Amino acid sequence: GAVVSQHPSWVICKSGTSVKIECRSLDFQATTMFWYRQFPKQSLMLMATSNEGSKATYEQGVEKDKFLINHASLTLSTLTVTSAHPEDSSFYICSATTGDQETQYFGPGTRLLVL
Amino acid sequence: LAKTTQPISMDSYEGQEVNITCSHNNIATNDYITWYQQFPSQGPRFIIQGYKTKVTNEVASLFIPADRKSSTLSLPRVSLSDTAVYYCLVGSSGGNKLTFGTGTQLKVEL
């Protein structure tokens, strides 16, 4: 149980384009989802927290207009990287909780390469 | 934020027991302690979670002293496939926000 999927698993795009990443909880309803970014050899950095049906809460230093998060249902959250640039190239990972936020279950991650 | 401190790296051999200790001095009353394992280019995988005393599951044990200011993840009889980064997280919806520290790179050799 508690399986989280992400799509796509990797994506290559041109600078200036937008990329959408989906995060789904497959066998449970996720009232809260989190988006992380991880650069090579570094730890995960929390970007934002989203609750179903409400606006996401972004961490300090994360541009909300650049990283659009939508959590329209209890099983789906999307992260859209708008006007992507090479410095946005990273490993993006989502996680979901069942509501109490004590345990987060992580997706497999999405590798983004912006050329 | 509940800052956690772990050793940067550890080395072990197959078949040995590995204990990774994490300190979290400012743990809040509502906070749980959760350990994750991460392989390169994969999302973290849940290992074990506890609040106090000892918790054991099919892959690991978690020891938490009475003051809860530290915790120890115990991996019995490690194998090469246990080579990974292990993260200790502390937090809860009513306490500290979950934050990833530097993690511990465990390397298991033959």
Short mmCIF file of C-alpha atoms in Angstrom, two decimals:
data_model
loop_
_atom_site.label_atom_id
_atom_site.label_comp_id
_atom_site.label_asym_id
_atom_site.label_seq_id
_atom_site.Cartn_x
_atom_site.Cartn_y
_atom_site.Cartn_z
CA GLY A 1 0.00 0.00 0.00
CA ALA A 2 0.84 3.73 0.01
CA VAL A 3 2.17 3.90 -3.54
CA VAL A 4 2.91 7.22 -5.18
CA SER A 5 3.64 7.54 -8.89
CA GLN A 6 5.11 10.35 -10.97
CA HIS A 7 4.89 11.06 -14.65
CA PRO A 8 7.01 11.50 -16.63
CA SER A 9 10.04 9.82 -15.11
CA TRP A 10 12.32 12.03 -17.17
CA VAL A 11 11.88 14.93 -19.54
CA ILE A 12 14.13 17.02 -21.76
CA CYS A 13 12.89 20.39 -22.92
CA LYS A 14 14.12 23.55 -24.56
CA SER A 15 14.79 26.68 -22.57
CA GLY A 16 11.69 28.87 -22.35
CA THR A 17 9.15 26.08 -22.53
CA SER A 18 6.89 24.82 -19.75
CA VAL A 19 6.89 21.34 -18.31
CA LYS A 20 4.18 19.65 -16.26
CA ILE A 21 4.91 16.86 -13.80
CA GLU A 22 2.13 14.73 -12.35
CA CYS A 23 2.08 13.11 -8.93
CA ARG A 24 -0.54 10.51 -8.08
CA SER A 25 -1.37 8.56 -4.96
CA LEU A 26 -2.46 5.19 -6.32
CA ASP A 27 -4.04 3.42 -3.39
CA PHE A 28 -4.88 6.11 -0.87
CA GLN A 29 -6.34 9.57 -0.70
CA ALA A 30 -3.70 12.20 -0.13
CA THR A 31 -4.97 15.29 1.59
CA THR A 32 -1.49 16.79 1.52
CA MET A 33 1.21 16.54 -1.11
CA PHE A 34 4.72 17.91 -1.08
CA TRP A 35 7.10 18.83 -3.86
CA TYR A 36 10.86 18.58 -3.45
CA ARG A 37 13.84 19.34 -5.60
CA GLN A 38 17.16 17.55 -5.36
CA PHE A 39 20.41 18.56 -7.03
CA PRO A 40 23.22 16.04 -7.54
CA LYS A 41 24.94 14.92 -4.35
CA GLN A 42 22.61 17.06 -2.26
CA SER A 43 19.68 16.44 0.05
CA LEU A 44 16.03 17.00 -0.80
CA MET A 45 14.80 20.57 -0.53
CA LEU A 46 11.13 21.20 0.11
CA MET A 47 9.62 23.52 -2.50
CA ALA A 48 5.97 23.63 -1.52
CA THR A 49 3.15 21.98 0.36
CA SER A 50 -0.24 21.58 -1.22
CA ASN A 51 -3.56 20.63 0.27
CA GLU A 52 -6.42 19.41 -1.88
CA GLY A 53 -8.63 22.24 -3.00
CA SER A 54 -6.50 25.07 -1.67
CA LYS A 55 -3.50 27.11 -2.75
CA ALA A 56 -0.05 25.70 -2.24
CA THR A 57 2.26 27.04 0.44
CA TYR A 58 5.69 27.78 -0.97
CA GLU A 59 8.97 27.70 0.90
CA GLN A 60 11.04 30.83 1.13
CA GLY A 61 12.98 31.46 -2.04
CA VAL A 62 10.71 29.39 -4.29
CA GLU A 63 8.96 31.44 -6.97
CA LYS A 64 5.28 30.57 -6.96
CA ASP A 65 4.76 32.07 -10.42
CA LYS A 66 7.49 29.88 -11.85
CA PHE A 67 6.55 26.64 -10.11
CA LEU A 68 2.80 26.32 -10.43
CA ILE A 69 1.23 23.69 -8.21
CA ASN A 70 -2.30 22.38 -8.58
CA HIS A 71 -3.87 19.85 -6.21
CA ALA A 72 -7.27 19.43 -7.78
CA SER A 73 -8.16 16.04 -6.35
CA LEU A 74 -7.26 13.78 -3.45
CA THR A 75 -5.10 11.63 -5.70
CA LEU A 76 -3.45 14.10 -8.08
CA SER A 77 -1.10 17.04 -7.78
CA THR A 78 0.76 18.69 -10.63
CA LEU A 79 3.87 20.83 -10.74
CA THR A 80 4.36 23.03 -13.78
CA VAL A 81 7.77 24.55 -14.34
CA THR A 82 7.05 27.62 -16.43
CA SER A 83 9.58 29.18 -18.80
CA ALA A 84 12.15 26.61 -17.82
CA HIS A 85 15.83 27.51 -17.87
CA PRO A 86 18.93 25.31 -17.60
CA GLU A 87 19.28 26.14 -13.90
CA ASP A 88 15.89 24.47 -13.34
CA SER A 89 17.40 21.16 -14.37
CA SER A 90 17.05 18.93 -11.35
CA PHE A 91 15.40 15.86 -9.86
CA TYR A 92 11.85 16.67 -8.77
CA ILE A 93 10.21 14.40 -6.22
CA CYS A 94 6.71 14.49 -4.80
CA SER A 95 5.36 12.90 -1.67
CA ALA A 96 1.93 12.39 -0.21
CA THR A 97 0.45 11.85 3.20
CA THR A 98 -2.80 10.40 4.36
CA GLY A 99 -3.64 13.45 6.38
CA ASP A 100 -1.76 13.39 9.62
CA GLN A 101 1.52 14.29 7.88
CA GLU A 102 3.44 11.99 10.15
CA THR A 103 4.42 9.68 7.30
CA GLN A 104 5.24 10.83 3.80
CA TYR A 105 5.31 8.39 0.91
CA PHE A 106 7.50 9.44 -1.98
CA GLY A 107 7.18 9.10 -5.70
CA PRO A 108 10.02 7.77 -7.86
CA GLY A 109 11.04 11.25 -9.01
CA THR A 110 11.20 13.10 -12.33
CA ARG A 111 14.48 14.04 -13.91
CA LEU A 112 14.22 17.37 -15.75
CA LEU A 113 16.89 18.52 -18.18
CA VAL A 114 16.50 21.95 -19.72
CA LEU A 115 18.67 22.61 -22.76
CA LEU B 1 12.48 23.31 12.06
CA ALA B 2 13.85 20.26 13.80
CA LYS B 3 17.52 20.15 12.81
CA THR B 4 18.93 16.65 12.61
CA THR B 5 22.57 15.64 12.71
CA GLN B 6 23.83 12.37 11.27
CA PRO B 7 27.26 11.05 10.31
CA ILE B 8 28.03 11.96 6.72
CA SER B 9 29.14 8.45 5.82
CA MET B 10 29.59 4.94 7.20
CA ASP B 11 31.27 1.84 5.86
CA SER B 12 30.36 -1.74 6.65
CA TYR B 13 30.67 -5.27 5.36
CA GLU B 14 28.05 -7.74 4.31
CA GLY B 15 26.45 -9.61 7.17
CA GLN B 16 27.25 -7.01 9.81
CA GLU B 17 24.77 -5.01 11.85
CA VAL B 18 24.81 -1.30 11.13
CA ASN B 19 23.64 1.34 13.57
CA ILE B 20 23.13 4.91 12.38
CA THR B 21 22.49 7.49 15.06
CA CYS B 22 20.70 10.77 14.53
CA SER B 23 20.54 13.63 16.99
CA HIS B 24 17.50 15.92 17.11
CA ASN B 25 17.77 18.09 20.18
CA ASN B 26 14.80 20.36 19.43
CA ILE B 27 12.27 17.63 18.77
CA ALA B 28 8.74 18.76 19.61
CA THR B 29 6.24 16.87 21.73
CA ASN B 30 4.09 15.91 18.72
CA ASP B 31 6.99 15.00 16.45
CA TYR B 32 7.57 11.53 15.10
CA ILE B 33 10.94 10.19 13.98
CA THR B 34 11.04 8.70 10.52
CA TRP B 35 13.87 7.10 8.57
CA TYR B 36 14.08 6.90 4.80
CA GLN B 37 16.42 5.15 2.39
CA GLN B 38 17.33 6.66 -0.96
CA PHE B 39 19.11 5.10 -3.91
CA PRO B 40 20.56 7.29 -6.68
CA SER B 41 17.92 8.78 -8.98
CA GLN B 42 15.05 7.35 -6.94
CA GLY B 43 12.62 8.80 -4.46
CA PRO B 44 13.16 8.11 -0.75
CA ARG B 45 11.70 4.86 0.53
CA PHE B 46 10.06 4.66 3.94
CA ILE B 47 11.96 2.39 6.34
CA ILE B 48 10.55 2.86 9.81
CA GLN B 49 8.85 5.36 12.08
CA GLY B 50 8.60 5.71 15.81
CA TYR B 51 7.62 8.03 18.62
CA LYS B 52 9.39 6.56 21.64
CA THR B 53 11.12 3.39 22.93
CA LYS B 54 11.69 0.72 20.32
CA VAL B 55 10.03 -0.10 17.04
CA THR B 56 10.84 -3.10 14.87
CA ASN B 57 9.65 -4.16 11.45
CA GLU B 58 10.79 -6.67 8.88
CA VAL B 59 13.76 -4.59 7.71
CA ALA B 60 14.98 -2.51 10.65
CA SER B 61 14.71 -1.49 14.27
CA LEU B 62 14.46 2.00 15.65
CA PHE B 63 15.68 2.80 19.14
CA ILE B 64 14.54 6.01 20.81
CA PRO B 65 15.72 6.95 24.31
CA ALA B 66 13.39 8.44 26.87
CA ASP B 67 14.42 12.05 26.18
CA ARG B 68 13.83 11.53 22.42
CA LYS B 69 16.74 13.81 21.55
CA SER B 70 18.34 11.12 19.45
CA SER B 71 17.44 7.93 17.67
CA THR B 72 19.29 4.97 16.23
CA LEU B 73 18.40 3.05 13.11
CA SER B 74 19.60 -0.53 13.27
CA LEU B 75 19.98 -2.58 10.10
CA PRO B 76 20.63 -6.24 10.86
CA ARG B 77 22.94 -8.21 8.57
CA VAL B 78 23.38 -5.66 5.80
CA SER B 79 24.00 -6.67 2.20
CA LEU B 80 25.48 -4.89 -0.80
CA SER B 81 21.99 -3.74 -1.78
CA ASP B 82 21.74 -1.71 1.42
CA THR B 83 24.31 0.73 0.05
CA ALA B 84 22.31 3.96 -0.03
CA VAL B 85 21.76 7.28 1.68
CA TYR B 86 19.73 7.11 4.90
CA TYR B 87 17.81 10.13 6.13
CA CYS B 88 16.46 10.79 9.59
CA LEU B 89 13.48 13.15 9.71
CA VAL B 90 11.66 14.63 12.65
CA GLY B 91 8.32 16.36 12.47
CA SER B 92 4.56 16.22 12.55
CA SER B 93 1.50 18.17 11.54
CA GLY B 94 1.36 19.67 15.02
CA GLY B 95 5.07 20.15 15.52
CA ASN B 96 8.17 20.71 13.47
CA LYS B 97 8.02 20.70 9.70
CA LEU B 98 9.71 17.66 8.18
CA THR B 99 13.13 18.67 6.89
CA PHE B 100 15.74 16.55 5.19
CA GLY B 101 19.24 16.82 6.62
CA THR B 102 22.41 15.77 4.89
CA GLY B 103 21.74 12.07 5.37
CA THR B 104 24.23 9.25 5.92
CA GLN B 105 25.86 7.55 2.95
CA LEU B 106 26.17 3.89 3.89
CA LYS B 107 28.57 1.82 1.84
CA VAL B 108 28.47 -1.94 2.22
CA GLU B 109 31.33 -4.01 0.86
CA LEU B 110 32.00 -7.71 0.51
#
